Tab-separated table of C-alpha atoms in Angstrom:
chain	number	residue	atom	x	y	z
A	1	MET	CA	44.173	-53.240	54.318
A	2	GLY	CA	43.042	-56.810	53.815
A	3	LEU	CA	39.911	-58.563	54.845
A	4	LEU	CA	41.115	-59.338	58.354
A	5	ASP	CA	42.045	-56.282	60.341
A	6	LYS	CA	43.275	-58.104	63.359
A	7	GLN	CA	43.895	-61.690	64.279
A	8	PHE	CA	44.164	-62.991	67.801
A	9	ASP	CA	46.191	-65.988	68.784
A	10	ASP	CA	43.361	-67.828	70.453
A	11	GLY	CA	39.625	-67.736	70.927
A	12	ASN	CA	38.794	-67.799	67.210
A	13	ILE	CA	38.308	-64.050	67.159
A	14	VAL	CA	38.859	-61.958	64.063
A	15	LEU	CA	37.907	-58.358	63.465
A	16	THR	CA	36.552	-57.113	60.159
A	17	SER	CA	33.700	-55.038	58.838
A	18	VAL	CA	30.320	-56.521	58.005
A	19	GLU	CA	30.621	-55.206	54.478
A	20	GLY	CA	34.056	-56.702	54.123
A	21	VAL	CA	33.000	-60.175	55.106
A	22	LEU	CA	29.771	-60.045	53.129
A	23	ASN	CA	31.519	-58.860	49.993
A	24	TRP	CA	34.256	-61.426	50.463
A	25	ALA	CA	31.631	-64.152	50.733
A	26	ARG	CA	29.793	-62.886	47.690
A	27	LEU	CA	32.803	-62.480	45.455
A	28	CYS	CA	33.946	-65.977	46.276
A	29	SER	CA	30.629	-67.518	45.310
A	30	LEU	CA	29.467	-65.701	42.218
A	31	TRP	CA	27.080	-68.131	40.592
A	32	GLN	CA	26.933	-68.084	36.860
A	33	MET	CA	23.961	-68.531	34.614
A	34	SER	CA	24.792	-71.433	32.350
A	35	PHE	CA	23.971	-70.542	28.806
A	36	GLY	CA	26.071	-69.862	25.742
A	37	LEU	CA	25.165	-68.263	22.457
A	38	ALA	CA	27.966	-69.033	20.001
A	39	CYS	CA	31.630	-70.029	19.715
A	40	CYS	CA	32.573	-67.923	22.772
A	41	ALA	CA	30.575	-70.440	24.774
A	42	ILE	CA	33.156	-73.073	23.821
A	43	GLU	CA	35.881	-70.950	25.435
A	44	MET	CA	33.599	-70.382	28.411
A	45	MET	CA	33.260	-74.155	28.756
A	46	ALA	CA	37.038	-74.429	28.442
A	47	ALA	CA	37.306	-71.966	31.320
A	48	SER	CA	35.112	-74.307	33.338
A	49	ALA	CA	37.108	-77.396	32.433
A	50	SER	CA	40.044	-78.764	34.394
A	51	HIS	CA	42.877	-76.727	32.777
A	52	ASN	CA	41.477	-73.382	33.842
A	53	ASP	CA	38.966	-74.526	36.434
A	54	ILE	CA	36.916	-71.385	36.972
A	55	MET	CA	35.208	-73.229	39.808
A	56	ARG	CA	38.177	-72.378	42.025
A	57	PHE	CA	36.691	-68.854	42.077
A	58	GLY	CA	33.515	-70.310	43.527
A	59	VAL	CA	31.692	-70.216	40.233
A	60	LEU	CA	28.798	-72.621	40.007
A	61	PRO	CA	26.811	-72.826	36.802
A	62	ARG	CA	23.118	-72.668	37.632
A	63	PRO	CA	20.255	-73.573	35.324
A	64	SER	CA	17.841	-70.954	36.662
A	65	PRO	CA	18.312	-67.173	36.467
A	66	ARG	CA	16.729	-66.850	39.904
A	67	GLN	CA	19.712	-68.598	41.499
A	68	CYS	CA	22.355	-66.606	39.630
A	69	ASP	CA	24.521	-63.606	40.355
A	70	VAL	CA	26.293	-63.271	37.022
A	71	MET	CA	25.211	-63.620	33.440
A	72	ILE	CA	28.054	-64.278	30.992
A	73	VAL	CA	26.813	-63.256	27.572
A	74	ALA	CA	29.080	-65.528	25.563
A	75	GLY	CA	28.521	-65.098	21.866
A	76	THR	CA	26.546	-63.396	19.136
A	77	VAL	CA	23.348	-61.836	20.431
A	78	THR	CA	20.806	-62.009	17.638
A	79	LEU	CA	17.799	-59.732	17.810
A	80	LYS	CA	15.653	-62.813	18.306
A	81	MET	CA	17.784	-63.849	21.289
A	82	ALA	CA	18.119	-60.301	22.670
A	83	THR	CA	14.542	-60.287	23.919
A	84	ARG	CA	15.243	-63.574	25.724
A	85	VAL	CA	18.534	-62.300	27.172
A	86	LYS	CA	16.709	-59.265	28.529
A	87	ARG	CA	14.013	-61.425	30.084
A	88	LEU	CA	16.610	-63.695	31.700
A	89	TYR	CA	18.406	-60.661	33.103
A	90	GLU	CA	15.157	-59.336	34.546
A	91	GLN	CA	14.533	-62.677	36.257
A	92	MET	CA	17.850	-62.552	38.134
A	93	ALA	CA	17.799	-61.359	41.728
A	94	GLU	CA	19.742	-58.219	42.605
A	95	PRO	CA	22.611	-57.533	42.960
A	96	ARG	CA	23.252	-58.936	39.520
A	97	TYR	CA	26.152	-58.603	37.145
A	98	VAL	CA	26.711	-59.026	33.435
A	99	VAL	CA	29.949	-60.062	31.758
A	100	SER	CA	29.955	-59.388	28.034
A	101	MET	CA	32.289	-61.963	26.509
A	102	GLY	CA	33.724	-61.531	23.034
A	103	SER	CA	33.508	-59.001	20.230
A	104	CYS	CA	29.991	-59.970	19.173
A	105	SER	CA	28.337	-59.206	22.462
A	106	ASN	CA	30.636	-56.216	23.026
A	107	CYS	CA	29.828	-54.403	19.803
A	108	GLY	CA	28.455	-56.772	17.148
A	109	GLY	CA	31.863	-58.142	16.153
A	110	PRO	CA	32.175	-59.241	12.514
A	111	TYR	CA	28.450	-58.647	12.056
A	112	TRP	CA	28.685	-54.939	12.810
A	113	GLU	CA	27.920	-53.844	9.235
A	114	HIS	CA	26.010	-56.544	7.375
A	115	GLY	CA	24.396	-58.452	10.217
A	116	TYR	CA	20.788	-57.410	9.849
A	117	HIS	CA	19.873	-59.904	12.567
A	118	VAL	CA	22.579	-59.127	15.151
A	119	LEU	CA	22.313	-56.777	18.102
A	120	LYS	CA	25.350	-54.484	17.958
A	121	GLY	CA	26.352	-54.934	21.561
A	122	VAL	CA	24.423	-56.530	24.413
A	123	ASP	CA	24.741	-53.250	26.341
A	124	ARG	CA	21.859	-52.007	24.195
A	125	VAL	CA	19.477	-54.216	26.197
A	126	VAL	CA	21.172	-54.922	29.571
A	127	PRO	CA	23.783	-52.975	31.590
A	128	VAL	CA	27.235	-54.563	31.311
A	129	ASP	CA	29.780	-54.607	34.161
A	130	VAL	CA	32.807	-56.164	32.482
A	131	TYR	CA	33.681	-56.375	28.794
A	132	VAL	CA	36.056	-59.170	27.789
A	133	PRO	CA	37.546	-58.482	24.347
A	134	GLY	CA	38.557	-61.176	21.892
A	135	CYS	CA	37.138	-63.257	19.089
A	136	PRO	CA	36.786	-65.461	20.957
A	137	PRO	CA	38.663	-64.536	24.154
A	138	ARG	CA	40.919	-67.208	25.556
A	139	PRO	CA	39.819	-68.731	28.858
A	140	GLU	CA	42.565	-66.734	30.580
A	141	ALA	CA	40.920	-63.541	29.339
A	142	LEU	CA	37.621	-64.638	30.809
A	143	LEU	CA	39.361	-65.374	34.123
A	144	GLU	CA	40.880	-61.878	34.020
A	145	GLY	CA	37.440	-60.429	33.400
A	146	TRP	CA	36.115	-62.489	36.265
A	147	MET	CA	38.752	-61.098	38.622
A	148	ARG	CA	37.850	-57.575	37.514
A	149	LEU	CA	34.272	-58.387	38.415
A	150	GLN	CA	35.424	-59.653	41.806
A	151	GLU	CA	37.187	-56.329	42.393
A	152	LYS	CA	33.910	-54.608	41.628
A	153	VAL	CA	32.055	-56.786	44.135
A	154	ARG	CA	34.781	-56.216	46.737
A	155	ASP	CA	34.143	-52.474	46.596
A	156	PHE	CA	30.383	-52.828	46.901
A	157	SER	CA	28.829	-50.984	49.814
A	158	LEU	CA	25.356	-51.233	51.259
A	159	VAL	CA	25.411	-47.675	52.577
A	160	LYS	CA	27.503	-45.787	50.059
A	161	LYS	CA	25.812	-44.569	46.926
A	162	ASN	CA	27.116	-45.059	43.404
A	163	ASN	CA	28.270	-48.608	43.615
A	164	GLY	CA	28.087	-48.832	39.908
A	165	THR	CA	25.707	-51.782	39.942
A	166	ALA	CA	22.385	-51.890	38.246
B	1	MET	CA	19.771	-97.618	-15.214
B	2	ILE	CA	21.392	-94.214	-14.758
B	3	MET	CA	19.802	-91.495	-16.860
B	4	GLU	CA	21.308	-88.199	-17.973
B	5	HIS	CA	19.462	-84.901	-17.622
B	6	LYS	CA	18.573	-84.770	-21.310
B	7	GLU	CA	17.132	-88.298	-21.259
B	8	ILE	CA	15.081	-87.454	-18.180
B	9	PHE	CA	13.860	-84.291	-19.885
B	10	ASP	CA	12.735	-86.241	-22.964
B	11	HIS	CA	11.051	-88.786	-20.729
B	12	LEU	CA	9.190	-86.056	-18.828
B	13	THR	CA	8.134	-84.065	-21.895
B	14	ALA	CA	6.553	-87.249	-23.228
B	15	LEU	CA	4.607	-87.568	-19.980
B	16	PHE	CA	3.775	-83.822	-19.647
B	17	PRO	CA	3.473	-82.593	-23.246
B	18	GLU	CA	1.245	-79.607	-22.419
B	19	THR	CA	3.091	-78.358	-19.342
B	20	GLY	CA	5.868	-76.365	-20.972
B	21	LEU	CA	8.964	-77.944	-19.458
B	22	GLU	CA	12.211	-76.377	-20.635
B	23	PHE	CA	15.709	-77.763	-20.708
B	24	ASP	CA	18.604	-75.532	-19.701
B	25	GLU	CA	21.780	-76.645	-21.489
B	26	ASP	CA	24.086	-74.273	-19.644
B	27	VAL	CA	23.919	-75.881	-16.237
B	28	PRO	CA	21.892	-78.983	-16.999
B	29	CYS	CA	18.530	-78.615	-15.337
B	30	ILE	CA	14.837	-78.739	-16.150
B	31	VAL	CA	12.834	-75.535	-15.723
B	32	VAL	CA	9.330	-76.314	-14.518
B	33	PRO	CA	6.373	-73.868	-14.476
B	34	PRO	CA	5.346	-72.925	-10.915
B	35	ALA	CA	1.905	-74.517	-11.255
B	36	ALA	CA	3.322	-77.876	-12.359
B	37	ILE	CA	6.129	-78.512	-9.889
B	38	ARG	CA	4.028	-80.710	-7.598
B	39	ASP	CA	2.857	-83.037	-10.375
B	40	VAL	CA	6.343	-83.244	-11.878
B	41	SER	CA	7.820	-83.953	-8.444
B	42	LEU	CA	5.354	-86.752	-7.797
B	43	GLN	CA	6.177	-88.206	-11.196
B	44	VAL	CA	9.949	-88.166	-10.773
B	45	ARG	CA	9.587	-89.670	-7.300
B	46	ASP	CA	7.242	-92.502	-8.255
B	47	ASP	CA	8.375	-93.221	-11.829
B	48	GLU	CA	10.028	-96.655	-12.035
B	49	MET	CA	12.742	-95.321	-14.352
B	50	LEU	CA	13.564	-92.267	-12.207
B	51	GLN	CA	12.913	-93.052	-8.513
B	52	PHE	CA	14.131	-89.708	-7.133
B	53	ASP	CA	13.382	-90.531	-3.524
B	54	PHE	CA	15.797	-88.057	-1.953
B	55	LEU	CA	15.532	-84.259	-2.056
B	56	MET	CA	19.126	-83.272	-1.277
B	57	CYS	CA	18.538	-79.555	-1.152
B	58	LEU	CA	15.910	-76.953	-1.871
B	59	SER	CA	17.272	-73.433	-2.336
B	60	GLY	CA	15.674	-70.054	-2.776
B	61	VAL	CA	17.340	-67.538	-5.109
B	62	ASP	CA	16.789	-63.878	-5.869
B	63	ASN	CA	17.771	-63.567	-9.533
B	64	ALA	CA	17.891	-59.744	-9.245
B	65	ASP	CA	15.984	-59.367	-12.536
B	66	GLY	CA	12.497	-59.200	-11.076
B	67	THR	CA	12.236	-62.948	-10.649
B	68	LEU	CA	12.823	-65.369	-7.805
B	69	GLY	CA	13.966	-68.932	-8.265
B	70	VAL	CA	13.657	-72.203	-6.409
B	71	VAL	CA	16.199	-74.932	-7.151
B	72	TYR	CA	15.588	-78.588	-6.312
B	73	HIS	CA	18.540	-80.992	-6.192
B	74	LEU	CA	17.350	-84.573	-6.341
B	75	HIS	CA	19.124	-87.868	-5.924
B	76	SER	CA	17.934	-91.380	-6.488
B	77	VAL	CA	19.294	-93.739	-3.867
B	78	PRO	CA	18.256	-96.986	-5.688
B	79	LEU	CA	19.400	-95.870	-9.172
B	80	GLY	CA	22.233	-93.506	-8.266
B	81	HIS	CA	21.472	-90.642	-10.610
B	82	LYS	CA	20.835	-86.971	-9.979
B	83	LEU	CA	18.498	-84.297	-11.270
B	84	THR	CA	18.153	-80.536	-10.906
B	85	LEU	CA	14.775	-78.851	-11.227
B	86	LYS	CA	14.218	-75.105	-11.310
B	87	VAL	CA	11.131	-72.981	-10.858
B	88	ILE	CA	11.139	-69.275	-11.689
B	89	VAL	CA	8.418	-66.989	-10.329
B	90	PRO	CA	7.911	-63.221	-10.660
B	91	ALA	CA	8.995	-61.312	-7.547
B	92	ASP	CA	5.721	-59.378	-7.355
B	93	ASN	CA	3.622	-62.578	-7.341
B	94	PRO	CA	5.930	-65.267	-5.978
B	95	HIS	CA	3.527	-68.187	-5.748
B	96	LEU	CA	4.417	-71.770	-6.575
B	97	GLN	CA	3.253	-75.210	-5.524
B	98	SER	CA	4.698	-76.805	-2.427
B	99	VAL	CA	6.474	-80.172	-2.598
B	100	GLU	CA	6.313	-80.581	1.178
B	101	ARG	CA	3.946	-83.548	0.809
B	102	VAL	CA	6.190	-85.155	-1.818
B	103	TRP	CA	9.438	-85.085	0.171
B	104	ARG	CA	9.198	-84.343	3.902
B	105	THR	CA	12.651	-82.732	3.651
B	106	ALA	CA	10.994	-79.885	1.774
B	107	ASP	CA	9.030	-78.855	4.872
B	108	TRP	CA	11.779	-76.864	6.624
B	109	HIS	CA	13.588	-76.005	3.388
B	110	GLU	CA	10.503	-74.318	1.983
B	111	ARG	CA	9.974	-72.498	5.260
B	112	GLU	CA	13.570	-71.246	5.064
B	113	ALA	CA	13.163	-70.106	1.446
B	114	TYR	CA	9.920	-68.368	2.387
B	115	ASP	CA	11.528	-66.744	5.428
B	116	LEU	CA	14.649	-65.414	3.722
B	117	VAL	CA	13.655	-64.890	0.080
B	118	GLY	CA	9.905	-64.656	0.321
B	119	MET	CA	8.353	-66.994	-2.202
B	120	VAL	CA	5.022	-68.496	-1.133
B	121	PHE	CA	4.632	-72.261	-1.361
B	122	ASP	CA	0.943	-72.957	-1.932
B	123	GLY	CA	-0.201	-76.141	-0.240
B	124	HIS	CA	2.467	-76.137	2.478
B	125	ARG	CA	0.745	-77.156	5.705
B	126	ASP	CA	2.810	-74.974	8.047
B	127	LEU	CA	4.398	-72.109	6.127
B	128	ARG	CA	5.801	-70.041	8.996
B	129	ARG	CA	9.129	-68.272	9.363
B	130	ILE	CA	11.779	-70.666	10.608
B	131	LEU	CA	14.918	-68.573	11.302
B	132	ASN	CA	13.749	-65.011	11.835
B	133	PRO	CA	11.301	-64.095	14.601
B	134	TYR	CA	7.662	-64.483	13.639
B	135	ASP	CA	7.096	-60.721	13.780
B	136	TRP	CA	10.016	-59.941	11.451
B	137	GLU	CA	9.203	-57.758	8.465
B	138	GLY	CA	10.592	-58.382	4.995
B	139	HIS	CA	12.765	-61.130	3.550
B	140	PRO	CA	16.454	-60.467	4.320
B	141	LEU	CA	18.116	-62.285	1.405
B	142	ARG	CA	16.257	-60.255	-1.221
B	143	LYS	CA	18.724	-58.106	-3.136
B	144	ASP	CA	16.651	-54.982	-2.442
B	145	TYR	CA	16.318	-55.679	1.287
B	146	GLU	CA	17.039	-52.789	3.604
B	147	VAL	CA	18.018	-53.277	7.214
B	148	PRO	CA	15.331	-51.929	9.542
B	149	GLU	CA	16.190	-49.007	11.799
B	150	PHE	CA	14.586	-50.599	14.864
B	151	TYR	CA	13.315	-54.025	15.857
B	152	ASN	CA	11.085	-54.185	18.948
B	153	GLY	CA	12.621	-50.966	20.264
B	154	MET	CA	16.218	-52.141	19.733
B	155	LYS	CA	18.338	-50.107	17.368
B	156	VAL	CA	19.626	-52.363	14.597
B	157	PRO	CA	22.383	-50.452	12.700
B	158	TYR	CA	25.781	-50.102	14.314
């Protein structure tokens, strides 16, 4: 069943559920916190540029965490940065989502053994909704991750428990 | 006039006869005692025959034999010659003079060497960590460094 349950020929009347239309509106305007940590940020910028144009998903990069729905952790999270990432996450308004982009923020990446300064996975400080693998992931992979996140938002319910969000 | 390392060494030993400068033939460089590096640096910068006005690089080294080293790579823009200075300090008392007031480049380089290898540059006006967080413990590029188990409540090992 799609978003619109029934469409009438005239009168501009459509039938749907409140949740359906709210979730549809939210998933089509997920605003992204604009910050990058390492080389993955270059691919994230490529996803924003004209070839891949992530803005067609309604993604607007915002400079303030208070205006954002999604944090893309794009790159190596050093221990020094991890405290800042956590603070930024705490400043975002709920419901909030985290996309972990690339091997470094998934699990430490190439720094897993000898990186004394690298956090071995951003999920040690903030809850992650979607992991995008790759080193770095291509922009298409980030778009795929974004669509997975949209699926998650589409299933969100105000009344049901266990929505899986933080 | 371009001068070779050995000529510069002879020139400097004539100026600092009591200091105990040593010449290293292997990789040509002049080994300077830690308490003399500031005076020698001022001399090689201001000497008309040397004019080393450019500190290309300042590196910290753990020699893994109980000593730490600092290596200064100098270049003279007007004369076009180069010079390498070395200072060796014991790891349990790693104090040497700062050259931050001689070449401003040394400011951040000395902070980096202090941060990662842990030698203390006496006379530096702002000797703080530069890469690691200020509350970091230890100096990570020491050969005997061990990765901490936790940092600010975050588990560090994989």
